[in-house]
mmCIF file of C-alpha atoms in Angstrom:
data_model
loop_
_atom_site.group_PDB
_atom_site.id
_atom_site.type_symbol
_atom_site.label_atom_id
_atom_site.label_comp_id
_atom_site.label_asym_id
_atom_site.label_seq_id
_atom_site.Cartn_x
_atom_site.Cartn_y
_atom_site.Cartn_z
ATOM 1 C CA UNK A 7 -1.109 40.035 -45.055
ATOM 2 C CA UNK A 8 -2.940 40.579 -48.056
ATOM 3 C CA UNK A 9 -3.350 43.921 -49.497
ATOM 4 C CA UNK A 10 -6.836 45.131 -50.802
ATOM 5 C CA UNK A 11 -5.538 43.911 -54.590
ATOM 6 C CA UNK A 12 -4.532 40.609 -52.658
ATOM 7 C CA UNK A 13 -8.186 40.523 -51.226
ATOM 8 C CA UNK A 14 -9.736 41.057 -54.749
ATOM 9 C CA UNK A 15 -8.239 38.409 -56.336
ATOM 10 C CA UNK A 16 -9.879 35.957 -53.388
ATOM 11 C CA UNK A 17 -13.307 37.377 -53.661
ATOM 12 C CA UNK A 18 -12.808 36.550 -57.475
ATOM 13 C CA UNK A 19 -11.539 33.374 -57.131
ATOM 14 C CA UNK A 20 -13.852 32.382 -54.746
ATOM 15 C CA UNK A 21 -16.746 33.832 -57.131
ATOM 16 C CA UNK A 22 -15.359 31.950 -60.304
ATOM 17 C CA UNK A 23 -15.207 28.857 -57.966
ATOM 18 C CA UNK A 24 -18.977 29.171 -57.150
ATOM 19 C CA UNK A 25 -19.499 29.872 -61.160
ATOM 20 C CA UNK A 26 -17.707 26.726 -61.892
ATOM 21 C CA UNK A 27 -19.701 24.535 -59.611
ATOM 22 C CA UNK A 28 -22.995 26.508 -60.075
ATOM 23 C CA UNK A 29 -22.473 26.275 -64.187
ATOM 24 C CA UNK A 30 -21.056 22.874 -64.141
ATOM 25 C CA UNK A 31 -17.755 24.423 -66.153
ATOM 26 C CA UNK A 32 -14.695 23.151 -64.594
ATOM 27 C CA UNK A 33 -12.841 25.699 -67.072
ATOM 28 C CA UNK A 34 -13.298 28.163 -64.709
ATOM 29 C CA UNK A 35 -11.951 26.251 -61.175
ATOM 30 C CA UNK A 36 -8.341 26.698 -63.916
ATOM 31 C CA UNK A 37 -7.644 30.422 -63.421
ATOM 32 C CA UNK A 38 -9.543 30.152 -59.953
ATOM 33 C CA UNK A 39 -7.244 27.839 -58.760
ATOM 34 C CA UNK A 40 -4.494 30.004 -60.132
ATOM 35 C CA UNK A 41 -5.834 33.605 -58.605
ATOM 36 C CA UNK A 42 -5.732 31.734 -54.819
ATOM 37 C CA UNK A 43 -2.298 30.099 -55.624
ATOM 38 C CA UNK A 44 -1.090 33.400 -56.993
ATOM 39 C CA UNK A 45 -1.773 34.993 -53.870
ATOM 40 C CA UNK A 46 -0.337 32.266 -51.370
ATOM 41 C CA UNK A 47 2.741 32.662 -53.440
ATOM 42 C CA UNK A 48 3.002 35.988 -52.575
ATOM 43 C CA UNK A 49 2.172 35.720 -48.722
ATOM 44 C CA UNK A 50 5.243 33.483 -48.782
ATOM 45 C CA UNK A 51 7.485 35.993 -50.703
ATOM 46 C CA UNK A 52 6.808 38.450 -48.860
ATOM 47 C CA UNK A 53 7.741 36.298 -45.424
ATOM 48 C CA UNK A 54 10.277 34.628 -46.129
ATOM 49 C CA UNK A 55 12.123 38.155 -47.131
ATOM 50 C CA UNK A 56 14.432 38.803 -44.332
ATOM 51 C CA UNK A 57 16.202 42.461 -43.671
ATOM 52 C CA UNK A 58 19.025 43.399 -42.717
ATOM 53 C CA UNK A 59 18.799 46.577 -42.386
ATOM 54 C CA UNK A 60 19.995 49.646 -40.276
ATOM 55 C CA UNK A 61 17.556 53.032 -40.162
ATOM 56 C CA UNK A 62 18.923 56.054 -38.924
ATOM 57 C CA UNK A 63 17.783 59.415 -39.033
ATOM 58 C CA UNK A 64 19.343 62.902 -38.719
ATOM 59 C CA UNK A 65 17.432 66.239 -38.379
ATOM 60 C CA UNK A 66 19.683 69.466 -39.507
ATOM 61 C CA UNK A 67 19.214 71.819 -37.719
ATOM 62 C CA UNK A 68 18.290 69.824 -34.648
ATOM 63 C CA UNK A 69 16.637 73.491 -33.292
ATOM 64 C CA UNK A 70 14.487 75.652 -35.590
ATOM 65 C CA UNK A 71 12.356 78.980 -35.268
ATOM 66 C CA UNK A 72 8.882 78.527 -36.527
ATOM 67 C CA UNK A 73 8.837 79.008 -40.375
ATOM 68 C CA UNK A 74 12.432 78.199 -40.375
ATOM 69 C CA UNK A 75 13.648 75.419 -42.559
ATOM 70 C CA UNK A 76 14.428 71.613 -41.078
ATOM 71 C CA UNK A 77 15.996 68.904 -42.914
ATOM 72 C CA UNK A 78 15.464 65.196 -42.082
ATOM 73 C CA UNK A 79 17.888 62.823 -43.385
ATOM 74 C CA UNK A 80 17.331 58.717 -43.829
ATOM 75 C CA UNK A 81 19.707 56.799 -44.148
ATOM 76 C CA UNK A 82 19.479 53.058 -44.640
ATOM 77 C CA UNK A 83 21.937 50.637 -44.747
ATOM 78 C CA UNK A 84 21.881 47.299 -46.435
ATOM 79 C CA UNK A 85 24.246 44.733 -43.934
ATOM 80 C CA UNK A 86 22.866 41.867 -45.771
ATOM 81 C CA UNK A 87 24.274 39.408 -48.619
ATOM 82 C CA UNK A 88 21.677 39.847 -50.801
ATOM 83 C CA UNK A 89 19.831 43.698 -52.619
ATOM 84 C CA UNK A 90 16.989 44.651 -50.421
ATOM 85 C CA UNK A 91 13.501 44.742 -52.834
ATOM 86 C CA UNK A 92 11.984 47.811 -53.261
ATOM 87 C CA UNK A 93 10.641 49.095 -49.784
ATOM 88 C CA UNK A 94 8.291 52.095 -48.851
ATOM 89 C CA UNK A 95 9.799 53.872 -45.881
ATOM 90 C CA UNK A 96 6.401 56.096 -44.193
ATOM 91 C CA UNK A 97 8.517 58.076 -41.466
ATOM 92 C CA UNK A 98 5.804 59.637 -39.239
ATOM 93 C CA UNK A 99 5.625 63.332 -37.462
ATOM 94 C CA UNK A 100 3.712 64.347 -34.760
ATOM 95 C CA UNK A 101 2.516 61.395 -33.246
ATOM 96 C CA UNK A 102 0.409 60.623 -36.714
ATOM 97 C CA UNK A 103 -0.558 63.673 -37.450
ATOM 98 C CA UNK A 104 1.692 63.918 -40.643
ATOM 99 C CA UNK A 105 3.453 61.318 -43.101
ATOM 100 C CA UNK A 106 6.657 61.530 -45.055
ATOM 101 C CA UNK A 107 6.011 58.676 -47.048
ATOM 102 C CA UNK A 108 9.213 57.672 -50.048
ATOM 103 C CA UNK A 109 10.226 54.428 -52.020
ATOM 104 C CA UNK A 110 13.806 53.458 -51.625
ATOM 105 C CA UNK A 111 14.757 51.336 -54.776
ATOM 106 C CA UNK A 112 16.906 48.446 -54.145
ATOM 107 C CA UNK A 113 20.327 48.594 -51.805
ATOM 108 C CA UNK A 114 23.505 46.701 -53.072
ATOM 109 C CA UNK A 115 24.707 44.168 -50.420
ATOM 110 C CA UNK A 116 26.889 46.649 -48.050
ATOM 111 C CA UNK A 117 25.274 49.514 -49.636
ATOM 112 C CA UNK A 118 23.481 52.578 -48.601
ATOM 113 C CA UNK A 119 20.495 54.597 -49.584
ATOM 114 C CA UNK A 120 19.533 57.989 -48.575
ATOM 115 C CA UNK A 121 16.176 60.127 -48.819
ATOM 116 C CA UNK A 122 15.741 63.532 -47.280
ATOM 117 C CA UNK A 123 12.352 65.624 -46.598
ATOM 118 C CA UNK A 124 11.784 68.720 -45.455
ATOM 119 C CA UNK A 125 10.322 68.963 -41.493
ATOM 120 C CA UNK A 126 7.425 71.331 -41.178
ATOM 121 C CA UNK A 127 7.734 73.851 -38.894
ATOM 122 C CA UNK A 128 4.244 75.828 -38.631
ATOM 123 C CA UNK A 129 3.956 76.135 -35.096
ATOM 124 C CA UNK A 130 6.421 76.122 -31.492
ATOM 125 C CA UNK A 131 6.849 73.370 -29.509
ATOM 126 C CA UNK A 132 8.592 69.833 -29.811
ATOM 127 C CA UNK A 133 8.201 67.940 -32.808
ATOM 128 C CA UNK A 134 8.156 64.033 -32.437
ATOM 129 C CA UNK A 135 9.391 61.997 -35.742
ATOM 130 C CA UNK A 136 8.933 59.219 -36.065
ATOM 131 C CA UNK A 137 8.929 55.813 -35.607
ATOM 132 C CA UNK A 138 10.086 54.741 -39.361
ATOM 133 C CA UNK A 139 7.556 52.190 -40.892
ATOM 134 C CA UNK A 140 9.060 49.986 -43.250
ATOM 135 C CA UNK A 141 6.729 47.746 -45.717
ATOM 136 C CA UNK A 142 7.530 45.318 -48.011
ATOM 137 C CA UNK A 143 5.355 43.460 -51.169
ATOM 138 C CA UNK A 144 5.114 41.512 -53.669
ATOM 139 C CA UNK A 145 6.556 42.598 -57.080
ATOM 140 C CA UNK A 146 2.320 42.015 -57.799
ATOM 141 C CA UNK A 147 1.583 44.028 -55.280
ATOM 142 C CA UNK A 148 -0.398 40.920 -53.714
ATOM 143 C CA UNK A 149 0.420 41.081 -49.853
ATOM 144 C CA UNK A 150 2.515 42.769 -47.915
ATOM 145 C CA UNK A 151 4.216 42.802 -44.703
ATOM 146 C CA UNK A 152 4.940 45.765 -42.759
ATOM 147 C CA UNK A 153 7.363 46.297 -39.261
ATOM 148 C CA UNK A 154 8.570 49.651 -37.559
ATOM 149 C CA UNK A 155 11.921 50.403 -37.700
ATOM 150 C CA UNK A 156 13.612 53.569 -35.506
ATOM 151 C CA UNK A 157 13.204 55.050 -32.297
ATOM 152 C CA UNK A 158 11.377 58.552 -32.063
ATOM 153 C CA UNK A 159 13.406 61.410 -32.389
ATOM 154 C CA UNK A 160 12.054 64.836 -30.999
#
């Protein structure tokens, strides 16, 4: 899926194609050509990326008073052959009401990564977190492809 860079570069494409046509310069169907090729290049990166993968999440202490402090703890594991790319993890709390978004830099083959944020704890009740969304792109930022990963955890 495009991004709303991805979707700039078609609306200027697609206006330097008109240009070209309407002017009569065929100079300008070159980087035209390009700016759509560009970004079909990235669809396919981002695609044919495969994870492998494995989320898990630990909240410390699992029972809080409000005001009190809560610790989540990510932790994901690379079981594939190959470094992941660079992936933003967006874990969210409350049923959408809040975001803990993070980047998480490349993990070696068989490696791990972890990233840690602190839970709010304004008010009683049951917290939900999560599911964890995970989203990929290009290194161009282009498209992007995103897919939950996680169960909710309360």
């Amino acid at each position: 899926m495009p991004t709303s860079r991805g979707w700039s570069l078609v609306g200027g494409s697609v206006g330097l194609l008109v240009a070209s046509r309407a002017l009569g310069l065929s100079e300008l169907a070159v980087p035209a050509i390009a700016g759509l090729l560009g970004l079909l290049l990235a669809v396919l990166w981002v695609h044919r990326r495969h994870l492998s993968i494995e989320v898990s999440r630990r909240i410390t202490p699992h029972r809080t008073t409000v005001g009190g402090e809560a610790i989540v703890a990510v932790t994901i594991e690379n079981h594939a052959r190959h470094a992941t790319p660079v992936a933003t993890l967006t874990d969210t709390i409350d049923g959408g009401r809040r975001i803990a978004p993070f980047l998480v830099g490349p993990v070696a083959p068989g490696g791990m990564a972890e990233a840690q944020y602190t839970l709010p704890t304004t008010r009683r009740g049951r917290i939900n977190v999560g599911p964890l969304r995970v989203m990929l792109t290009d290194p161009f930022g282009l498209a992007r492809r995103a897919f939950d990963n996680g169960t909710v955890d309360a």
